[in-house]
Short mmCIF file of C-alpha atoms in Angstrom, two decimals:
data_model
loop_
_atom_site.label_atom_id
_atom_site.label_comp_id
_atom_site.label_asym_id
_atom_site.label_seq_id
_atom_site.Cartn_x
_atom_site.Cartn_y
_atom_site.Cartn_z
CA UNK A 691 23.43 -49.69 -3.31
CA UNK A 692 24.22 -51.97 -0.05
CA UNK A 693 21.37 -51.14 2.55
CA UNK A 694 25.09 -49.91 4.78
CA UNK A 695 25.11 -47.49 2.38
CA UNK A 696 21.72 -46.09 2.17
CA UNK A 697 20.20 -48.19 -0.81
CA UNK A 698 17.91 -51.28 -0.87
CA UNK A 699 20.55 -54.19 -1.84
CA UNK A 700 21.10 -56.83 1.18
CA UNK A 701 22.83 -59.40 -0.84
CA UNK A 702 26.52 -60.70 -0.61
CA UNK A 703 29.15 -58.67 -2.12
CA UNK A 704 30.58 -61.32 -4.30
CA UNK A 705 27.68 -61.37 -6.37
CA UNK A 706 27.20 -57.38 -6.25
CA UNK A 707 30.85 -57.09 -7.99
CA UNK A 708 30.07 -59.49 -10.50
CA UNK A 709 27.08 -57.69 -11.61
CA UNK A 710 29.23 -54.65 -11.94
CA UNK A 711 32.17 -56.48 -13.88
CA UNK A 712 29.43 -57.51 -16.29
CA UNK A 713 28.38 -53.84 -16.51
CA UNK A 714 31.80 -53.13 -17.16
CA UNK A 715 32.29 -56.01 -19.82
CA UNK A 716 29.01 -55.02 -21.64
CA UNK A 717 30.35 -51.54 -22.42
CA UNK A 718 28.89 -49.51 -19.34
CA UNK A 719 30.16 -45.74 -19.27
CA UNK A 720 30.49 -45.74 -15.44
CA UNK A 721 30.04 -47.92 -12.61
CA UNK A 722 29.88 -46.41 -9.14
CA UNK A 723 31.46 -48.32 -5.98
CA UNK A 724 31.26 -47.09 -2.37
CA UNK A 725 34.64 -45.75 -0.71
CA UNK A 726 33.98 -48.52 2.21
CA UNK A 727 34.26 -51.00 -0.59
CA UNK A 728 36.34 -49.77 -3.11
CA UNK A 729 39.77 -51.46 -1.79
CA UNK A 730 37.52 -55.04 -1.98
CA UNK A 731 36.43 -54.32 -5.60
CA UNK A 732 39.78 -53.35 -6.96
CA UNK A 733 41.09 -56.53 -5.50
CA UNK A 734 38.09 -58.09 -7.08
CA UNK A 735 39.19 -56.84 -10.92
CA UNK A 736 43.11 -57.78 -9.88
CA UNK A 737 44.28 -54.82 -12.05
CA UNK A 738 41.97 -55.73 -15.24
CA UNK A 739 39.54 -52.69 -16.19
CA UNK A 740 37.37 -53.48 -19.33
CA UNK A 741 36.34 -51.40 -21.87
CA UNK A 742 37.02 -47.44 -21.38
CA UNK A 743 34.39 -47.58 -18.31
CA UNK A 744 35.33 -45.26 -15.57
CA UNK A 745 35.06 -45.65 -11.88
CA UNK A 746 33.22 -43.10 -9.79
CA UNK A 747 34.19 -44.11 -5.89
CA UNK A 748 31.26 -42.83 -3.81
CA UNK A 749 30.28 -41.91 -0.39
CA UNK A 750 26.99 -40.57 1.26
CA UNK A 751 26.18 -38.81 4.11
CA UNK A 752 22.39 -38.97 4.97
CA UNK A 753 22.85 -36.94 8.36
CA UNK A 754 24.45 -33.64 7.69
CA UNK A 755 27.19 -31.91 5.27
CA UNK A 756 30.57 -31.70 6.97
CA UNK A 757 32.51 -28.57 7.37
CA UNK A 758 35.00 -27.72 4.29
CA UNK A 759 38.04 -29.29 5.96
CA UNK A 760 36.23 -32.78 6.73
CA UNK A 761 34.82 -32.77 3.21
CA UNK A 762 38.25 -31.93 1.65
CA UNK A 763 39.68 -35.07 3.37
CA UNK A 764 36.96 -36.83 2.11
CA UNK A 765 37.50 -36.18 -1.58
CA UNK A 766 41.28 -36.92 -0.91
CA UNK A 767 40.30 -40.26 0.48
CA UNK A 768 38.07 -41.24 -2.45
CA UNK A 769 40.75 -39.95 -4.78
CA UNK A 770 43.59 -41.85 -3.43
CA UNK A 771 41.44 -44.93 -3.30
CA UNK A 772 41.99 -45.13 -7.11
CA UNK A 773 38.65 -43.02 -8.65
CA UNK A 774 38.60 -41.91 -11.96
CA UNK A 775 35.67 -39.79 -10.66
CA UNK A 776 35.33 -38.52 -6.92
CA UNK A 777 31.71 -38.65 -5.98
CA UNK A 778 30.21 -37.62 -2.28
CA UNK A 779 26.34 -36.69 -1.57
CA UNK A 780 25.49 -34.91 1.93
CA UNK A 781 22.49 -33.91 3.42
CA UNK A 782 21.17 -30.47 3.49
CA UNK A 783 20.26 -29.25 6.89
CA UNK A 784 20.41 -25.37 5.68
CA UNK A 785 20.83 -23.77 2.37
CA UNK A 786 23.70 -22.76 3.06
CA UNK A 787 25.73 -25.94 3.48
CA UNK A 788 25.58 -26.05 -0.51
CA UNK A 789 27.95 -23.47 -0.48
CA UNK A 790 30.59 -25.64 0.99
CA UNK A 791 30.26 -28.01 -1.54
CA UNK A 792 30.12 -25.64 -4.09
CA UNK A 793 33.90 -24.78 -2.70
CA UNK A 794 34.89 -28.02 -2.60
CA UNK A 795 33.75 -28.70 -6.05
CA UNK A 796 35.18 -25.84 -8.03
CA UNK A 797 38.81 -26.49 -6.69
CA UNK A 798 38.75 -30.19 -7.59
CA UNK A 799 41.68 -31.34 -9.65
CA UNK A 800 39.78 -34.59 -10.82
CA UNK A 801 36.82 -34.76 -11.91
CA UNK A 802 33.82 -34.53 -9.46
CA UNK A 803 30.31 -35.47 -8.31
CA UNK A 804 29.28 -33.08 -5.41
CA UNK A 805 25.33 -33.24 -4.28
CA UNK A 806 23.58 -32.27 -1.40
CA UNK A 807 20.20 -34.23 -1.03
CA UNK A 808 16.72 -32.78 0.34
CA UNK A 809 15.09 -29.94 -1.21
CA UNK A 810 17.13 -27.42 0.75
CA UNK A 811 20.42 -28.92 -1.44
CA UNK A 812 18.35 -28.57 -4.75
CA UNK A 813 20.43 -25.96 -5.85
CA UNK A 814 23.34 -28.37 -5.72
CA UNK A 815 22.00 -30.52 -8.68
CA UNK A 816 21.32 -27.49 -10.72
CA UNK A 817 23.80 -25.52 -10.85
CA UNK A 818 26.82 -28.23 -10.76
CA UNK A 819 27.99 -27.05 -14.17
CA UNK A 820 28.81 -23.76 -12.56
CA UNK A 821 30.80 -24.87 -10.14
CA UNK A 822 32.68 -27.56 -11.87
CA UNK A 823 30.22 -30.37 -11.41
CA UNK A 824 30.94 -33.64 -13.72
CA UNK A 825 27.32 -35.05 -14.25
CA UNK A 826 24.36 -34.58 -12.02
CA UNK A 827 21.51 -36.72 -11.39
CA UNK A 828 17.37 -36.59 -12.25
CA UNK A 829 14.43 -38.68 -11.88
CA UNK A 830 12.52 -40.16 -15.40
CA UNK A 831 9.52 -39.71 -13.36
CA UNK A 832 8.20 -37.48 -10.69
CA UNK A 833 8.25 -38.96 -7.37
CA UNK A 834 10.44 -41.93 -8.37
CA UNK A 835 13.88 -40.95 -6.87
CA UNK A 836 16.83 -42.51 -5.95
CA UNK A 837 17.72 -39.96 -3.23
CA UNK A 838 16.03 -37.53 -2.00
CA UNK A 839 15.33 -33.91 -3.96
CA UNK A 840 16.08 -35.23 -7.19
CA UNK A 841 14.38 -33.12 -10.10
CA UNK A 842 13.34 -34.95 -12.84
CA UNK A 843 15.19 -34.98 -16.30
CA UNK A 844 12.42 -32.85 -17.82
CA UNK A 845 12.78 -30.13 -15.22
CA UNK A 846 16.16 -30.16 -15.79
CA UNK A 847 16.53 -29.59 -19.36
CA UNK A 848 13.03 -27.77 -19.93
CA UNK A 849 12.52 -25.73 -16.65
CA UNK A 850 16.49 -24.77 -15.54
CA UNK A 851 18.02 -24.99 -18.83
CA UNK A 852 20.62 -27.31 -17.40
CA UNK A 853 22.63 -27.57 -20.64
CA UNK A 854 22.79 -23.80 -20.89
CA UNK A 855 24.84 -23.39 -17.97
CA UNK A 856 28.30 -22.56 -17.57
CA UNK A 857 30.75 -21.07 -15.56
CA UNK A 858 29.49 -17.57 -16.57
CA UNK A 859 25.78 -18.25 -15.52
CA UNK A 860 24.34 -15.73 -13.50
CA UNK A 861 22.31 -16.90 -10.62
CA UNK A 862 18.88 -15.68 -9.84
CA UNK A 863 16.06 -17.15 -7.74
CA UNK A 864 13.20 -17.11 -5.49
CA UNK A 865 13.93 -16.71 -1.62
CA UNK A 866 10.95 -18.01 0.64
CA UNK A 867 9.57 -21.19 2.97
CA UNK A 868 7.96 -22.69 1.52
CA UNK A 869 8.86 -21.60 -2.38
CA UNK A 870 8.69 -25.04 -4.23
CA UNK A 871 5.11 -24.03 -5.72
CA UNK A 872 6.41 -21.14 -7.35
CA UNK A 873 5.85 -20.40 -10.97
CA UNK A 874 8.81 -17.99 -11.30
CA UNK A 875 11.06 -20.29 -12.71
CA UNK A 876 9.15 -21.01 -15.30
CA UNK A 877 8.65 -17.43 -16.06
CA UNK A 878 12.28 -16.25 -16.04
CA UNK A 879 14.58 -19.21 -17.07
CA UNK A 880 12.08 -19.01 -20.32
CA UNK A 881 13.03 -15.58 -20.83
CA UNK A 882 16.41 -16.23 -19.88
CA UNK A 883 16.65 -18.68 -23.18
CA UNK A 884 14.21 -16.76 -25.39
CA UNK A 885 16.66 -13.58 -25.02
CA UNK A 886 19.94 -15.23 -24.84
CA UNK A 887 20.75 -13.92 -21.35
CA UNK A 888 23.17 -16.21 -19.63
CA UNK A 889 21.20 -16.60 -16.55
CA UNK A 890 19.63 -19.64 -14.18
CA UNK A 891 16.31 -18.86 -11.89
CA UNK A 892 16.29 -21.22 -9.37
CA UNK A 893 13.90 -22.11 -5.93
CA UNK A 894 15.68 -21.24 -2.44
CA UNK A 895 14.49 -22.73 0.19
CA UNK A 896 15.47 -20.59 2.98
CA UNK A 897 15.58 -20.50 6.79
CA UNK A 898 17.33 -17.55 7.78
CA UNK A 899 17.76 -14.59 5.36
CA UNK A 900 20.74 -12.75 6.84
CA UNK A 901 22.89 -15.81 6.95
CA UNK A 902 22.00 -16.65 2.97
CA UNK A 903 22.70 -13.32 2.01
CA UNK A 904 26.02 -13.47 4.20
CA UNK A 905 26.93 -16.95 2.76
CA UNK A 906 26.18 -16.27 -1.22
CA UNK A 907 27.96 -12.99 -1.44
CA UNK A 908 29.80 -13.83 -4.45
CA UNK A 909 28.95 -11.55 -7.38
CA UNK A 910 27.84 -15.07 -9.43
CA UNK A 911 24.40 -14.60 -7.37
CA UNK A 912 23.34 -11.47 -8.74
CA UNK A 913 19.59 -11.09 -8.10
CA UNK A 914 16.72 -12.65 -5.97
CA UNK A 915 12.65 -12.43 -5.85
CA UNK A 916 11.42 -12.91 -2.19
CA UNK A 917 8.51 -13.99 -1.12
CA UNK A 918 6.51 -15.04 1.82
CA UNK A 919 7.66 -15.16 4.79
CA UNK A 920 11.14 -13.26 4.28
CA UNK A 921 10.18 -10.00 2.46
CA UNK A 922 10.56 -7.78 5.83
CA UNK A 923 13.87 -10.15 6.66
CA UNK A 924 15.42 -9.38 3.24
CA UNK A 925 14.60 -5.44 3.80
CA UNK A 926 16.79 -5.40 6.81
CA UNK A 927 19.72 -7.08 4.76
CA UNK A 928 20.11 -4.58 2.04
CA UNK A 929 22.38 -1.65 1.83
CA UNK A 930 20.11 0.48 0.07
CA UNK A 931 16.27 0.38 -0.29
CA UNK A 932 14.14 2.35 -2.66
CA UNK A 933 11.89 4.69 -1.04
CA UNK A 934 8.47 3.13 -2.02
CA UNK A 935 9.74 -0.16 -0.58
CA UNK A 936 11.37 1.43 2.41
CA UNK A 937 7.74 3.05 3.39
CA UNK A 938 6.00 -0.14 2.33
CA UNK A 939 8.46 -2.05 4.85
CA UNK A 940 9.24 -4.87 2.71
CA UNK A 941 10.86 -6.07 -0.58
CA UNK A 942 10.41 -8.72 -3.28
CA UNK A 943 13.33 -7.85 -5.42
CA UNK A 944 16.89 -7.67 -4.15
CA UNK A 945 19.76 -6.90 -6.73
CA UNK A 946 23.40 -7.20 -6.14
CA UNK A 947 25.45 -4.17 -7.33
CA UNK A 948 27.63 -5.79 -10.21
CA UNK A 949 30.50 -2.97 -9.26
CA UNK A 950 30.30 -2.66 -5.45
CA UNK A 951 28.55 -6.29 -4.29
CA UNK A 952 26.18 -4.16 -2.49
CA UNK A 953 22.48 -5.27 -1.91
CA UNK A 954 19.51 -3.08 -3.34
CA UNK A 955 16.04 -3.86 -2.38
CA UNK A 956 12.49 -2.91 -4.24
CA UNK A 957 9.07 -3.43 -4.38
CA UNK A 958 7.37 -4.59 -7.36
CA UNK A 959 4.37 -6.36 -5.20
CA UNK A 960 2.21 -3.30 -5.00
CA UNK A 961 2.65 -2.42 -8.95
CA UNK A 962 1.64 -5.99 -10.10
CA UNK A 963 -1.39 -6.37 -7.93
CA UNK A 964 -2.97 -3.11 -8.22
CA UNK A 965 -2.68 -2.66 -11.45
CA UNK A 966 -4.32 -6.34 -11.70
CA UNK A 967 -7.32 -4.98 -9.44
CA UNK A 968 -7.27 -1.64 -11.64
CA UNK A 969 -7.28 -3.84 -14.77
CA UNK A 970 -10.57 -5.88 -13.11
CA UNK A 971 -12.71 -2.43 -13.30
CA UNK A 972 -11.45 -1.98 -16.92
CA UNK A 973 -12.34 -5.04 -18.20
CA UNK A 974 -15.83 -4.90 -16.81
CA UNK A 975 -16.04 -1.19 -18.21
CA UNK A 976 -16.13 1.06 -15.00
CA UNK A 977 -12.92 2.43 -14.87
CA UNK A 978 -12.67 6.52 -15.30
CA UNK A 979 -10.18 7.71 -17.86
CA UNK A 980 -8.37 9.66 -15.55
CA UNK A 981 -8.57 8.67 -11.58
CA UNK A 982 -7.97 5.28 -10.24
CA UNK A 983 -11.22 3.30 -10.44
CA UNK A 984 -9.62 2.40 -6.59
CA UNK A 985 -10.47 6.01 -5.62
CA UNK A 986 -12.85 6.28 -2.81
CA UNK A 987 -13.40 2.93 -2.55
CA UNK A 988 -13.18 0.69 0.67
CA UNK A 989 -10.34 -1.51 0.06
CA UNK A 990 -9.98 -4.48 2.71
CA UNK A 991 -6.54 -6.02 2.87
CA UNK A 992 -6.16 -9.38 4.76
CA UNK A 993 -2.74 -9.67 6.44
CA UNK A 994 -0.13 -7.47 7.52
CA UNK A 995 3.20 -9.25 6.43
CA UNK A 996 5.26 -7.99 3.50
CA UNK A 997 2.44 -8.58 0.35
CA UNK A 998 -0.28 -6.95 2.69
CA UNK A 999 1.82 -4.20 3.49
CA UNK A 1000 2.42 -3.54 -0.27
CA UNK A 1001 -1.41 -3.87 -1.26
CA UNK A 1002 -2.08 -1.49 1.68
CA UNK A 1003 0.26 1.22 0.54
CA UNK A 1004 -0.89 1.10 -3.00
CA UNK A 1005 -4.39 1.01 -2.70
CA UNK A 1006 -3.51 3.95 -0.28
CA UNK A 1007 -1.56 5.46 -3.36
CA UNK A 1008 -4.65 5.03 -5.34
CA UNK A 1009 -6.91 7.03 -2.98
CA UNK A 1010 -8.57 4.32 -1.78
CA UNK A 1011 -9.93 3.68 1.91
CA UNK A 1012 -8.19 1.14 3.67
CA UNK A 1013 -8.71 -1.53 6.18
CA UNK A 1014 -6.51 -4.17 7.57
CA UNK A 1015 -7.75 -7.34 8.90
CA UNK A 1016 -4.98 -9.32 10.47
CA UNK A 1017 -5.00 -12.23 13.10
CA UNK A 1018 -2.64 -10.40 15.33
CA UNK A 1019 -4.71 -6.76 15.90
CA UNK A 1020 -1.96 -5.03 17.09
CA UNK A 1021 0.18 -5.76 14.30
CA UNK A 1022 -2.89 -5.14 11.95
CA UNK A 1023 -3.08 -1.55 14.05
CA UNK A 1024 0.48 -0.97 13.21
CA UNK A 1025 -0.30 -1.06 9.30
CA UNK A 1026 -3.00 0.68 9.54
CA UNK A 1027 -1.32 3.57 11.40
CA UNK A 1028 1.03 3.75 8.73
CA UNK A 1029 -1.51 4.13 5.66
CA UNK A 1030 -3.88 6.11 7.67
CA UNK A 1031 -6.12 3.36 7.73
CA UNK A 1032 -8.51 1.09 10.33
CA UNK A 1033 -7.69 -2.23 11.58
CA UNK A 1034 -10.05 -4.87 12.36
CA UNK A 1035 -9.06 -8.81 13.62
CA UNK A 1036 -9.40 -12.00 11.10
CA UNK A 1037 -12.48 -13.27 13.26
CA UNK A 1038 -14.14 -9.88 13.10
CA UNK A 1039 -13.88 -9.71 9.16
CA UNK A 1040 -16.31 -12.80 8.97
CA UNK A 1041 -19.58 -10.14 10.06
CA UNK A 1042 -17.71 -7.37 8.47
CA UNK A 1043 -19.92 -5.41 6.12
CA UNK A 1044 -19.60 -1.41 6.30
CA UNK A 1045 -20.74 -0.92 2.82
CA UNK A 1046 -21.61 -2.65 -0.76
CA UNK A 1047 -18.93 -2.61 -3.53
CA UNK A 1048 -15.68 -3.27 -0.94
CA UNK A 1049 -12.66 -4.56 -2.47
CA UNK A 1050 -11.21 -7.33 -0.88
CA UNK A 1051 -7.31 -8.96 -1.04
CA UNK A 1052 -6.03 -11.58 0.58
CA UNK A 1053 -2.41 -11.74 1.22
CA UNK A 1054 -2.01 -14.44 3.60
CA UNK A 1055 -0.96 -18.19 2.41
CA UNK A 1056 -4.99 -19.34 3.29
CA UNK A 1057 -6.00 -21.06 0.71
CA UNK A 1058 -2.57 -22.45 -0.78
CA UNK A 1059 -1.88 -26.08 -1.90
CA UNK A 1060 -2.06 -28.48 -0.02
CA UNK A 1061 -4.75 -26.35 2.12
CA UNK A 1062 -6.98 -25.38 -0.52
CA UNK A 1063 -10.61 -26.04 1.02
CA UNK A 1064 -9.44 -22.83 3.39
CA UNK A 1065 -11.25 -19.29 3.00
CA UNK A 1066 -10.19 -16.61 4.68
CA UNK A 1067 -13.95 -15.12 4.78
CA UNK A 1068 -17.17 -17.10 5.08
CA UNK A 1069 -19.27 -17.24 1.49
CA UNK A 1070 -21.99 -15.02 2.83
CA UNK A 1071 -20.16 -11.88 2.97
CA UNK A 1072 -18.32 -12.13 -0.50
CA UNK A 1073 -21.35 -10.46 -1.35
CA UNK A 1074 -20.52 -7.25 0.18
CA UNK A 1075 -17.34 -6.84 -2.46
CA UNK A 1076 -17.30 -5.49 -5.84
CA UNK A 1077 -13.67 -7.30 -6.58
CA UNK A 1078 -11.99 -10.02 -4.78
CA UNK A 1079 -8.40 -10.46 -5.16
CA UNK A 1080 -6.03 -13.60 -3.92
CA UNK A 1081 -2.21 -13.31 -3.70
CA UNK A 1082 -2.32 -16.90 -3.42
CA UNK A 1083 -1.75 -18.81 -7.10
CA UNK A 1084 -1.30 -22.26 -6.68
CA UNK A 1085 -4.25 -22.96 -7.13
CA UNK A 1086 -5.17 -20.02 -9.29
CA UNK A 1087 -8.74 -20.58 -8.55
CA UNK A 1088 -8.71 -20.48 -4.70
CA UNK A 1089 -11.73 -21.45 -2.80
CA UNK A 1090 -12.12 -17.80 -1.98
CA UNK A 1091 -12.05 -16.95 -5.42
CA UNK A 1092 -14.71 -19.34 -6.57
CA UNK A 1093 -16.99 -18.61 -3.76
CA UNK A 1094 -16.54 -14.65 -4.48
CA UNK A 1095 -17.37 -15.17 -8.45
CA UNK A 1096 -20.33 -17.46 -7.50
CA UNK A 1097 -21.37 -14.42 -5.21
CA UNK A 1098 -20.89 -12.13 -8.09
CA UNK A 1099 -17.83 -10.56 -7.49
CA UNK A 1100 -15.19 -9.95 -10.16
CA UNK A 1101 -12.24 -11.80 -9.52
CA UNK A 1102 -8.26 -11.28 -9.85
CA UNK A 1103 -6.09 -14.14 -9.59
CA UNK A 1104 -2.37 -14.15 -7.69
CA UNK A 1105 -1.00 -15.21 -11.30
CA UNK A 1106 -2.21 -11.51 -12.69
CA UNK A 1107 0.00 -10.09 -9.79
CA UNK A 1108 2.77 -12.41 -10.45
CA UNK A 1109 3.09 -11.57 -13.92
CA UNK A 1110 2.78 -7.98 -13.67
CA UNK A 1111 5.25 -7.84 -10.63
CA UNK A 1112 7.66 -9.99 -12.66
CA UNK A 1113 8.00 -7.49 -15.35
CA UNK A 1114 10.24 -5.14 -13.42
CA UNK A 1115 12.21 -7.51 -11.59
CA UNK A 1116 12.90 -9.26 -15.19
CA UNK A 1117 14.00 -5.74 -16.26
CA UNK A 1118 16.39 -4.91 -13.03
CA UNK A 1119 17.93 -8.41 -13.35
CA UNK A 1120 19.07 -8.39 -17.01
CA UNK A 1121 18.31 -4.46 -18.06
CA UNK A 1122 16.82 -5.89 -21.02
CA UNK A 1123 12.91 -5.12 -21.77
CA UNK A 1124 10.47 -7.37 -20.11
CA UNK A 1125 8.97 -10.02 -22.27
CA UNK A 1126 5.28 -9.29 -21.55
CA UNK A 1127 3.66 -11.15 -24.27
CA UNK A 1128 6.25 -14.30 -23.52
CA UNK A 1129 4.97 -13.84 -19.63
CA UNK A 1130 1.37 -13.82 -20.49
CA UNK A 1131 1.76 -16.92 -23.03
CA UNK A 1132 3.77 -18.76 -20.37
CA UNK A 1133 1.23 -18.42 -17.50
#
């Protein structure tokens, strides 16, 4: 690829054309020539087309993704240049840019490769079989890419089930920012495959939630998981919200109605997290047979966002006394007022030791990769907690959990919550029973 088209080749064109011609003579299935050089290359071939080689004529835009009309004109120019296969690659400034590329791709009358570069454009690479794409590109090794945002071949085949995707595939995904660290695609795509369900679950790096839902409004986009920081914004986009999710003020699961196209919001976070924390007591043999082991306990929640609200609501429902520790005290007080608890600042948490045997739940991103050496509380106060839960699951063993264990607390990882909340989501997505044993094995 020449430097003037974003590549690294800086030699003369005749030598480059000779190399492409040699590839054709040796039986290459495809060669790729840039639109800017296509006329000159066809003149060089002088009407000769060795073997069965297909010529891809390509255009690369490293700045943006143009509007639909401009993309349509570009496809027409590429086709007019003599392409057997049309190819263009643009750059995603927003995940909604990909929708325009899907629109062009699905209506193209000749084979087309239409890709959007960058993490926000990842779905263009993963879902191209659904929208009429001729092929996609993957890299053999992680990090060794020929264009920004390429997945590995292994991810395409074994994580995203690329060869099972077709025009009837239903699309699901996790909405977040950041989102690449999410393990949810591992769970759902493996389960889809095992159950024979025609679905694909992808990472969705979203900046603007209302814009995302407005853009991807077709029935093909059938369901979404929501992670930080979009759980509250997603709720405001739903046409109907489950009463419990409404009380929490956040959703982590959005379903598009198959018949009416409406968005229905649910919260499964509190179920997954609270059950995981209760199980910690049961494993250690301190749970009563009828009432929750959380009943009467002082339950300290770090964070007042979507996950924090879910944990606070769930703890209150189980009879715990709730304390909200948040960087912004006013926001913490707002949540504390809803659940009938008290609020303290995150700074105060470092010296908070109201009683022994408390429960601590971190729902913030503190400790998430790459900031793995951070913890929301000093180690010395962890001896006052009986159970410590961390919603962060990348890494699985955060500094908070490591230090809590060293102080003698029972620990509950974010993976335990992830698996628990995924059960109900899977059933809402597919109408099938959640493959609980499979989820446990995968994680």
